[in-house]
mmCIF file of C-alpha atoms in Angstrom:
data_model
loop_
_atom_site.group_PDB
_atom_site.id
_atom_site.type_symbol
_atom_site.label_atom_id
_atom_site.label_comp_id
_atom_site.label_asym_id
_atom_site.label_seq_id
_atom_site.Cartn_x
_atom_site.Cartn_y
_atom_site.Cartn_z
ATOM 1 C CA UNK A 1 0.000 0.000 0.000
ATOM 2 C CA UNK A 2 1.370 3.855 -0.734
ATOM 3 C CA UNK A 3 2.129 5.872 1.390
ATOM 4 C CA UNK A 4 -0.964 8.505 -0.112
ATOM 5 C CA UNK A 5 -3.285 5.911 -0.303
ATOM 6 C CA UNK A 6 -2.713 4.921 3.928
ATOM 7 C CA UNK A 7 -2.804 8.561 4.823
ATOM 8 C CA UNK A 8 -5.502 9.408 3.186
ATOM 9 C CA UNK A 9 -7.472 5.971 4.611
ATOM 10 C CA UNK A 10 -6.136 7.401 8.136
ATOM 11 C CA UNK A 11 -8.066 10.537 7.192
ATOM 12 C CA UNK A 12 -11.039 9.181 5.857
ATOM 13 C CA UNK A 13 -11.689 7.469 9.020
ATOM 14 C CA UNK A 14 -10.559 9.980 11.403
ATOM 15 C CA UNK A 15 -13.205 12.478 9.502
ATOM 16 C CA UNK A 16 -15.714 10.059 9.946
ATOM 17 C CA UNK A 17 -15.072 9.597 13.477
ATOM 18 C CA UNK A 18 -15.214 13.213 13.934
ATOM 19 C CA UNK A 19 -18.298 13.728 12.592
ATOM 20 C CA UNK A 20 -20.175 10.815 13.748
ATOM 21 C CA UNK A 21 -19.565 12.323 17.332
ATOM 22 C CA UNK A 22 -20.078 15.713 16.532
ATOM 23 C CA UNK A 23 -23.550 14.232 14.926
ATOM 24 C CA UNK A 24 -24.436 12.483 17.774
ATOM 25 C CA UNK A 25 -23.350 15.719 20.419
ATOM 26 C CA UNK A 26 -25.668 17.889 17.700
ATOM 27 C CA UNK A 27 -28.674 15.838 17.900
ATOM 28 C CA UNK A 28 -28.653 15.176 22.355
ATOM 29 C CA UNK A 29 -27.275 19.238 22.761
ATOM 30 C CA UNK A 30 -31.016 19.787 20.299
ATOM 31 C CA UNK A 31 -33.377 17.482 21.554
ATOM 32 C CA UNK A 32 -32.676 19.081 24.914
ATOM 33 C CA UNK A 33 -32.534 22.901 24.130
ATOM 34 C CA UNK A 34 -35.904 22.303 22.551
ATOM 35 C CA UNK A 35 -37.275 19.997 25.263
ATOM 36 C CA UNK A 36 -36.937 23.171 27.256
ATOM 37 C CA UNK A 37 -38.244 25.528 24.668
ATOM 38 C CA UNK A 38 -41.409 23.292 24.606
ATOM 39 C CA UNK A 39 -41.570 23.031 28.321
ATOM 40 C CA UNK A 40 -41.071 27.267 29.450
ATOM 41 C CA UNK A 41 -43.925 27.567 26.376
ATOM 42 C CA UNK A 42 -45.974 24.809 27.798
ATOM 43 C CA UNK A 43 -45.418 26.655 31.377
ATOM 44 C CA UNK A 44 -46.252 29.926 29.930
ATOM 45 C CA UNK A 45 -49.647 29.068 28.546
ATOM 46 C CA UNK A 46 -50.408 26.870 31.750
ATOM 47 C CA UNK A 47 -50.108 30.622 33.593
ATOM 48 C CA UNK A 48 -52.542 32.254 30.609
ATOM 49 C CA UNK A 49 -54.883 29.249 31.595
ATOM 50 C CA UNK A 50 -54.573 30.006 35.387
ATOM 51 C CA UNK A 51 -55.379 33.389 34.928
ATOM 52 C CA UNK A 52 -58.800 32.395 32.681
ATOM 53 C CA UNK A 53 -59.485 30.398 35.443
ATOM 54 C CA UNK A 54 -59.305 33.038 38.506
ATOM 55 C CA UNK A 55 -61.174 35.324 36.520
ATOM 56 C CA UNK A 56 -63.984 33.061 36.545
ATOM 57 C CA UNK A 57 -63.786 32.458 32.490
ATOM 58 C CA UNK A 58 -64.903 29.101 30.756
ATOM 59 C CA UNK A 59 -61.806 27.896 29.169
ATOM 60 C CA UNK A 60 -61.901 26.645 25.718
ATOM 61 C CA UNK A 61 -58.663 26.085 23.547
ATOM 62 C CA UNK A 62 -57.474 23.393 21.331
ATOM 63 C CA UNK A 63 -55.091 20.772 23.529
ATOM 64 C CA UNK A 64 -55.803 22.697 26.796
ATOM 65 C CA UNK A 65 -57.920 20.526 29.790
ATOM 66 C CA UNK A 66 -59.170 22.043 33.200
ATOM 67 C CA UNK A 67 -60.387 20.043 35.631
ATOM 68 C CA UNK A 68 -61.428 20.711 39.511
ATOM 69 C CA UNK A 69 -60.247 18.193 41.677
ATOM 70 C CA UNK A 70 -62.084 16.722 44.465
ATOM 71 C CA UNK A 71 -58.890 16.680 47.061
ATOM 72 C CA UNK A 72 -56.268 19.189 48.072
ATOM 73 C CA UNK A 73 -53.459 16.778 47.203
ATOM 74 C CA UNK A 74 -50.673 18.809 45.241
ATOM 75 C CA UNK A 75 -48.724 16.726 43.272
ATOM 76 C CA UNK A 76 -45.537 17.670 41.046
ATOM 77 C CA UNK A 77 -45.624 18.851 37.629
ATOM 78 C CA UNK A 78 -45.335 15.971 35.060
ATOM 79 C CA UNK A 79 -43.662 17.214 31.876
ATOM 80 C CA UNK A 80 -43.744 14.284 28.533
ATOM 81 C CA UNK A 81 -44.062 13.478 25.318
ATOM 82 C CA UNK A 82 -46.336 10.932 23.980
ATOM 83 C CA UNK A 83 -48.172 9.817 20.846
ATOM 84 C CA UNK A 84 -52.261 10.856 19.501
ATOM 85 C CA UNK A 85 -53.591 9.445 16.705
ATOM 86 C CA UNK A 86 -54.504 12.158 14.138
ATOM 87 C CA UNK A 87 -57.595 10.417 12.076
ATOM 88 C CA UNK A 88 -56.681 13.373 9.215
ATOM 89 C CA UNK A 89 -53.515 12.577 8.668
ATOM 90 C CA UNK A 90 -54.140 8.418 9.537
ATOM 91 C CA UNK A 91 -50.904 8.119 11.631
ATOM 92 C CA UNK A 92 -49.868 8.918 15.310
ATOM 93 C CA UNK A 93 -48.106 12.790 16.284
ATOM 94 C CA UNK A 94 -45.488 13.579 18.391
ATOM 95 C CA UNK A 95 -47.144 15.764 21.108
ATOM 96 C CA UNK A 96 -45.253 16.768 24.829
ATOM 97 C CA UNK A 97 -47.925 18.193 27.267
ATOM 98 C CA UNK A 98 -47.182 19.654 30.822
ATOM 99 C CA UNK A 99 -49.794 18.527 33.723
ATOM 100 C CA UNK A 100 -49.763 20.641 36.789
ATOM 101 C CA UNK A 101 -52.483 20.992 39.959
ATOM 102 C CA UNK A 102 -52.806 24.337 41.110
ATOM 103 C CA UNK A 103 -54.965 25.951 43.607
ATOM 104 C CA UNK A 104 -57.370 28.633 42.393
ATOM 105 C CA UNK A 105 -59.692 30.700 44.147
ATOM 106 C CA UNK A 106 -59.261 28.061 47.402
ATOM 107 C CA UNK A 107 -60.187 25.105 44.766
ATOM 108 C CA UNK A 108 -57.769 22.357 43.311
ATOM 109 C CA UNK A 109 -57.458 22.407 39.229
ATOM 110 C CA UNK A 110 -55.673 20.111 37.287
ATOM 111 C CA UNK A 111 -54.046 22.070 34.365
ATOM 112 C CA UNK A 112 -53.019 19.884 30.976
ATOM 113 C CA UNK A 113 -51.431 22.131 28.234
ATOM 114 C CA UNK A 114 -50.409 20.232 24.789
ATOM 115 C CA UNK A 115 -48.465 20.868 21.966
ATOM 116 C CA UNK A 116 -47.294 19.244 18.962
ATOM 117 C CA UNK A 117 -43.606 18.966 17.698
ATOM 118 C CA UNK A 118 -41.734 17.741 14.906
ATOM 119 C CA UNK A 119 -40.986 13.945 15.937
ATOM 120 C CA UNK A 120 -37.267 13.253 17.086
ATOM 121 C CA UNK A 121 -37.335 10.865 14.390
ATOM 122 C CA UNK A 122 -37.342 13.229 11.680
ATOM 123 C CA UNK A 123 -35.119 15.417 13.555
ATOM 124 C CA UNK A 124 -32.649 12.393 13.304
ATOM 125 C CA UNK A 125 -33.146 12.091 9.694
ATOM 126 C CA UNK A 126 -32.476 15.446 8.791
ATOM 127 C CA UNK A 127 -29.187 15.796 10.875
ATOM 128 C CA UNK A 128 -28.240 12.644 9.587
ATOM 129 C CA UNK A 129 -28.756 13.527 5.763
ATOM 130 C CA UNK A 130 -27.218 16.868 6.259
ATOM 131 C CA UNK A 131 -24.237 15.400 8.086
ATOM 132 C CA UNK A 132 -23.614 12.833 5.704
ATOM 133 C CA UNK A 133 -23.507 15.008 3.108
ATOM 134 C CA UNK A 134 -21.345 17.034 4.622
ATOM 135 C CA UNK A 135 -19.151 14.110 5.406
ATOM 136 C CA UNK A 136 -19.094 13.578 1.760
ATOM 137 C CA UNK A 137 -17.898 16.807 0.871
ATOM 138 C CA UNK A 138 -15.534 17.306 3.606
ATOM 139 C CA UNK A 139 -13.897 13.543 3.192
ATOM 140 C CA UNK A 140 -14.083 13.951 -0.745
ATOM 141 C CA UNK A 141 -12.542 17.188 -0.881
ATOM 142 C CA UNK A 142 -9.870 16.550 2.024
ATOM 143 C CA UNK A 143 -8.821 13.386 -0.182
ATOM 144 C CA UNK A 144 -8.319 15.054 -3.525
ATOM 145 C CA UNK A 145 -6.759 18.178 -1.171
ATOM 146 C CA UNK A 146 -4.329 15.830 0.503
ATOM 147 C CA UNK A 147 -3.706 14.004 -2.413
ATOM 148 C CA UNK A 148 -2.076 16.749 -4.286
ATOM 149 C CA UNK A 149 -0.310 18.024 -1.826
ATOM 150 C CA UNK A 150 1.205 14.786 -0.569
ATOM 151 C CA UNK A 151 2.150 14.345 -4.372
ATOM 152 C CA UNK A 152 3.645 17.958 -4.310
ATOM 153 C CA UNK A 153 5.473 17.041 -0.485
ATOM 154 C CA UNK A 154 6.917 13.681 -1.731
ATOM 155 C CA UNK A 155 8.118 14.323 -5.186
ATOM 156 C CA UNK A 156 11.596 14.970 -3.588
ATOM 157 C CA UNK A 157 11.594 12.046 -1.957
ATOM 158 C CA UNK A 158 10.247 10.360 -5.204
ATOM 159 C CA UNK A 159 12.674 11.420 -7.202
ATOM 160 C CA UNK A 160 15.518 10.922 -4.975
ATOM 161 C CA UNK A 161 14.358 7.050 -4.786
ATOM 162 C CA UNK A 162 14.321 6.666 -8.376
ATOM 163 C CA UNK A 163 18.350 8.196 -8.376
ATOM 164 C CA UNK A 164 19.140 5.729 -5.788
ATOM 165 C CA UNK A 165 17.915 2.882 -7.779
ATOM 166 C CA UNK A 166 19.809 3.595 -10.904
ATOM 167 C CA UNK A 167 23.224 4.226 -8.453
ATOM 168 C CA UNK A 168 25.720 2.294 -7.952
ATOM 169 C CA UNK A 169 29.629 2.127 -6.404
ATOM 170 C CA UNK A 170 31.052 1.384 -9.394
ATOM 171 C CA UNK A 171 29.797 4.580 -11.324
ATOM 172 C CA UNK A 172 32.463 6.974 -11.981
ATOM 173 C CA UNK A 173 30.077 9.952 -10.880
ATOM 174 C CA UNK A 174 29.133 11.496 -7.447
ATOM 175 C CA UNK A 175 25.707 10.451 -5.991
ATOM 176 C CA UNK A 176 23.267 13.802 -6.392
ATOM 177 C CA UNK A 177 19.881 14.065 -5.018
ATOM 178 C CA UNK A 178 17.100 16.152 -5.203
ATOM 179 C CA UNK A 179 17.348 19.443 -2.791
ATOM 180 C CA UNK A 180 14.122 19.950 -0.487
ATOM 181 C CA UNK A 181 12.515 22.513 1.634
ATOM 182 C CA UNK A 182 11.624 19.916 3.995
ATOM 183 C CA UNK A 183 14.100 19.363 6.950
ATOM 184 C CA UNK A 184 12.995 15.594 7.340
ATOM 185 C CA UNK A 185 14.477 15.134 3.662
ATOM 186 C CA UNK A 186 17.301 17.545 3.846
ATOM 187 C CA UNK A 187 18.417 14.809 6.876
ATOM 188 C CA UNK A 188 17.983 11.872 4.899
ATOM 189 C CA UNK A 189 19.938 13.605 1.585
ATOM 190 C CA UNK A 190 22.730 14.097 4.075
ATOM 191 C CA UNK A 191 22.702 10.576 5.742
ATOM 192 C CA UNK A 192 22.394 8.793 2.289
ATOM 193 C CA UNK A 193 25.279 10.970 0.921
ATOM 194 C CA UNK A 194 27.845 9.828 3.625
ATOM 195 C CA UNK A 195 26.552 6.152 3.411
ATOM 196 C CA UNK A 196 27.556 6.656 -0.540
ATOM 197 C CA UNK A 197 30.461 7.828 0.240
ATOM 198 C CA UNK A 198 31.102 5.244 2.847
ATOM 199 C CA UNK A 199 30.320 2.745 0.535
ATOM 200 C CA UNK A 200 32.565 4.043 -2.053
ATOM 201 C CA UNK A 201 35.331 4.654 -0.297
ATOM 202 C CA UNK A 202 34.727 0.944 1.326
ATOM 203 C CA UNK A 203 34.197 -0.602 -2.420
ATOM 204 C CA UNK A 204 37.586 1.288 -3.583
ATOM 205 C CA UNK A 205 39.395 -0.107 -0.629
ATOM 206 C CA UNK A 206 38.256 -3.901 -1.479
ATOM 207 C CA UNK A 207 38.832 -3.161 -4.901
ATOM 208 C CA UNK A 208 42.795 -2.156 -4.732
ATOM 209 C CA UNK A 209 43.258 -4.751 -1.992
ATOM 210 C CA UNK A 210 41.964 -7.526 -4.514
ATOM 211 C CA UNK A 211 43.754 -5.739 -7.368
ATOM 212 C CA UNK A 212 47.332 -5.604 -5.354
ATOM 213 C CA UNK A 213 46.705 -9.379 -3.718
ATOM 214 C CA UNK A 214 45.902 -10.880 -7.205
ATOM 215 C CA UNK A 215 49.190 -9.581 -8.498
ATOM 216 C CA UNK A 216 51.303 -10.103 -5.492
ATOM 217 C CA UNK A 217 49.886 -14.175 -5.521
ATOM 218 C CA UNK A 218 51.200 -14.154 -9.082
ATOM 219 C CA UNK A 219 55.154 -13.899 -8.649
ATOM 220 C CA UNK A 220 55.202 -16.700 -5.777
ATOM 221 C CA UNK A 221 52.911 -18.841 -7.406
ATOM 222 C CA UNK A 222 55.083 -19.208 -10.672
ATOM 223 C CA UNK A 223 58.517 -19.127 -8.388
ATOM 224 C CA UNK A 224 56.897 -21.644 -6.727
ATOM 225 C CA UNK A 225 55.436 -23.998 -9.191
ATOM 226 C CA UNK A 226 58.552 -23.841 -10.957
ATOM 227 C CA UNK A 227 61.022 -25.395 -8.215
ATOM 228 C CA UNK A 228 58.366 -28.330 -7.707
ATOM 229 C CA UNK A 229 58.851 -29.100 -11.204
ATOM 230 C CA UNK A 230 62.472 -28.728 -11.046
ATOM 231 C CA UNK A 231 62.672 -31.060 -7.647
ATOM 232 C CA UNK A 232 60.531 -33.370 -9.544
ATOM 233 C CA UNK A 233 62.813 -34.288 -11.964
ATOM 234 C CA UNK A 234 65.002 -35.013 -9.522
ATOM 235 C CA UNK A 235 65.320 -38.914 -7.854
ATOM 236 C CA UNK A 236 63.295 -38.789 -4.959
ATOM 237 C CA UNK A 237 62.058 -41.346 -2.848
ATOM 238 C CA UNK A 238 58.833 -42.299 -2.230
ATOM 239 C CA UNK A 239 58.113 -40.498 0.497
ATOM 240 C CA UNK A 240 59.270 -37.119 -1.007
ATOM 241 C CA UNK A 241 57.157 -37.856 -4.184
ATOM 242 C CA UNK A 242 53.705 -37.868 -2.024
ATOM 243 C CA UNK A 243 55.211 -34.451 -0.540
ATOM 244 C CA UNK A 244 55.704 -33.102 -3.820
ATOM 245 C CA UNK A 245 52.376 -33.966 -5.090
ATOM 246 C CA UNK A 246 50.406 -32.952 -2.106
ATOM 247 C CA UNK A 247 52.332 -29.486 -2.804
ATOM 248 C CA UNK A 248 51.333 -29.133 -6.123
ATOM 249 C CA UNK A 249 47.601 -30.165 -5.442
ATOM 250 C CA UNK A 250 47.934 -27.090 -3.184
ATOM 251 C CA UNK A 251 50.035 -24.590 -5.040
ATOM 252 C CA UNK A 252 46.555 -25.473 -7.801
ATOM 253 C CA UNK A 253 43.965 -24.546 -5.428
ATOM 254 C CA UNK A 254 45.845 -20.983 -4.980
ATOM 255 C CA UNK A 255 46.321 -20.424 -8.544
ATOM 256 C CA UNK A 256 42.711 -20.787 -9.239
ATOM 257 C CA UNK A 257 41.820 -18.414 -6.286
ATOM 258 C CA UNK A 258 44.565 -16.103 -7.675
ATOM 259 C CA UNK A 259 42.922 -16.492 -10.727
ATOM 260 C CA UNK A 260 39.592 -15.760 -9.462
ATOM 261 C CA UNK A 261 40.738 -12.445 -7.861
ATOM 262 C CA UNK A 262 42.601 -11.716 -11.137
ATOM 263 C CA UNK A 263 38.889 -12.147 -12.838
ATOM 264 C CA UNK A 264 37.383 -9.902 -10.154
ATOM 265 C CA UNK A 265 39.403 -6.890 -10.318
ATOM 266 C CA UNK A 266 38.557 -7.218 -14.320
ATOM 267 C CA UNK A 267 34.830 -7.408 -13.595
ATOM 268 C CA UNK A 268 35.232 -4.363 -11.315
ATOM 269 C CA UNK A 269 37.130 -2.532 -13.845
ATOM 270 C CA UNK A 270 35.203 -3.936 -16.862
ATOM 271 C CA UNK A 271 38.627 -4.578 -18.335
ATOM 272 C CA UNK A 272 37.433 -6.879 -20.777
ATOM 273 C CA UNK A 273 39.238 -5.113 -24.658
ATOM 274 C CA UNK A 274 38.470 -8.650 -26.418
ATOM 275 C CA UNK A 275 34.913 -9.072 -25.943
ATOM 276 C CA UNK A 276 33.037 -11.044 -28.885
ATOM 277 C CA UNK A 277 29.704 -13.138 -28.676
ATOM 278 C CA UNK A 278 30.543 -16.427 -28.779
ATOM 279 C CA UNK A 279 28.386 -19.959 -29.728
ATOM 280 C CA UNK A 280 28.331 -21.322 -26.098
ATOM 281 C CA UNK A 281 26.681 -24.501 -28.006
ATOM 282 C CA UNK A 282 29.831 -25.342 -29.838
ATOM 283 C CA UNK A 283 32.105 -24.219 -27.268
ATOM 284 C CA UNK A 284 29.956 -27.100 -25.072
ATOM 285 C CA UNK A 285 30.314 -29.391 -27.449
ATOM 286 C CA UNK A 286 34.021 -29.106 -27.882
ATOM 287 C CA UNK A 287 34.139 -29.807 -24.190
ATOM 288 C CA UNK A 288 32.774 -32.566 -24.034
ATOM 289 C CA UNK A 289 34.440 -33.883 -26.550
ATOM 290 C CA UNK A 290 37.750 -33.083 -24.617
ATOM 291 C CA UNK A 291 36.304 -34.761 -21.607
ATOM 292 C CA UNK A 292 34.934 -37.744 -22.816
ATOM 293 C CA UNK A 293 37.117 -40.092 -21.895
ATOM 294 C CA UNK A 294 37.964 -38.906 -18.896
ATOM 295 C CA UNK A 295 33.918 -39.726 -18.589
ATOM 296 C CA UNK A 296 34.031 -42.861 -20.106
ATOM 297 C CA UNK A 297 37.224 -43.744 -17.486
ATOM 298 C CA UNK A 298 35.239 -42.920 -14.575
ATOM 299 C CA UNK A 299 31.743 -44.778 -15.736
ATOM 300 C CA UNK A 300 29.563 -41.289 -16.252
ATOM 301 C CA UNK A 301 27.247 -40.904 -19.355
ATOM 302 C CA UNK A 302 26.334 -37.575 -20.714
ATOM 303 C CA UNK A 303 23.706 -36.650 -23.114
ATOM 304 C CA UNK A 304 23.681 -33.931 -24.671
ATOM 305 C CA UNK A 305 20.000 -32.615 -26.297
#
């Protein structure tokens, strides 16, 4: 996964988070600012109602009940909502009413006042269609926002990564990188500049070392292979025979390391002035041949498609 793509998931989800709380702290912080509207209104027209009422007037209003009680008992208000069928409409309302006893002119009254209000149900539906709409916009546009920008932040970096890939010890020219603005970068331009040059420094050493041991190996190795053929030819006893052979056997497995360090320091060096293409096939073939009966001598078949 890129490095854009898990950023902006990180984002995505921490929007949503945001807003699903902030949602949730809209709709409670509402539903009780106007549970309290409703109520001090409900109060309000309970006092209009007492005041009918100790005047002596009949009262008469739509979702308003008076009624005289038979006992003195005062009992606490009792503010709710609840649910009336309306037969117009043919489905229930949302409706909050506000009972209260009250003593008028020496008598007990029970006071209901009602109102109607938009269910909390539909308040829920339009906070959630506005928020998630917003959430839309705000998550779509923060995307395509941080998109861009994290392209326009990490084309440095980008572009230094590419360099690095296409580097390497052996090239003749200095590592450069792409400058930045951004300190984070600046830092790692420095630290992969002195690991280049570490590295380069640490490549040259190996280099020269297997350069000067190949040739140093060379001299001893021919001084040396040249006495054992000399005391060869001389009469030597048994003994001194196994000695001489065990030396050579030796004196062969450092001549092909020499030679693989000579091979080295020409890879390194790509010192290679007669290169041609040439038919490994036939070359195979004449190889074989060479070898056959060395093969044959020690019982191995080869086939050769």
């Amino acid at each position: 996964m890129k490095l854009i793509v898990k950023t902006s998931l990180h984002y995505l989800w921490l929007s949503l988070s945001i807003l699903i709380a902030t949602g949730t702290i809209f709709y409670l912080v509402l539903r009780g600012n106007i549970s309290a509207e409703i109520r001090e209104q409900l109060e309000l027209q309970i006092d209009m109602v007492s005041n009918e009422v100790k005047k002596g007037h009949q009262v008469i209003f739509p979702l308003v009940e008076v009624k005289q009680l038979s006992s003195n008992s005062i009992t606490p208000p009792i503010f709710r909502d609840t649910l009336i069928y309306d037969y117009l409409q043919d489905e229930y309302e949302g409706y909050y009413y506000l009972s209260e006893v009250q003593v008028i002119n020496s008598k007990p009254y029970s006071i209901r006042v009602m109102t109607t209000y938009i269910g909390w149900n539909e308040y829920l539906k339009t906070i959630s269609l506005i928020f998630l709409g917003l959430t839309f916009l705000l998550v779509t546009a923060g995307i395509v926002v941080n998109y861009f920008i994290s392209k326009n932040i990490w084309q440095p970096f980008l572009k230094n990564l590419a360099i690095l890939k296409e580097h390497s010890v052996q090239a003749r020219t200095n590592l450069v990188l792409e400058r930045s603005d951004i300190d984070e970068f600046e830092q790692l331009n420095t630290v992969l500049y002195e690991y280049a040059d570490r590295n380069r420094k640490e490549y040259t050493g190996l280099q020269e070392f297997t350069e000067n041991a190949s040739h140093e190996l060379q001299t001893p190795i021919s001084i040396i292979r040249a006495r054992l053929e000399s005391i060869s030819q001389l009469p030597l006893k048994n003994e001194a025979i196994n000695y001489v052979g065990d030396a050579k056997q030796a004196l062969e497995r450092l001549s092909k390391v020499n030679k693989g360090l000579l091979l080295l320091a020409k890879l390194t060096h790509d010192n290679f002035p007669d290169q041609q293409t040439l038919p490994v096939s036939a070359v195979l073939t004449g190889q074989i041949v060479q070898l056959e009966e060395l093969f044959e001598s020690r019982g191995l078949k080869l086939q050769q498609d």
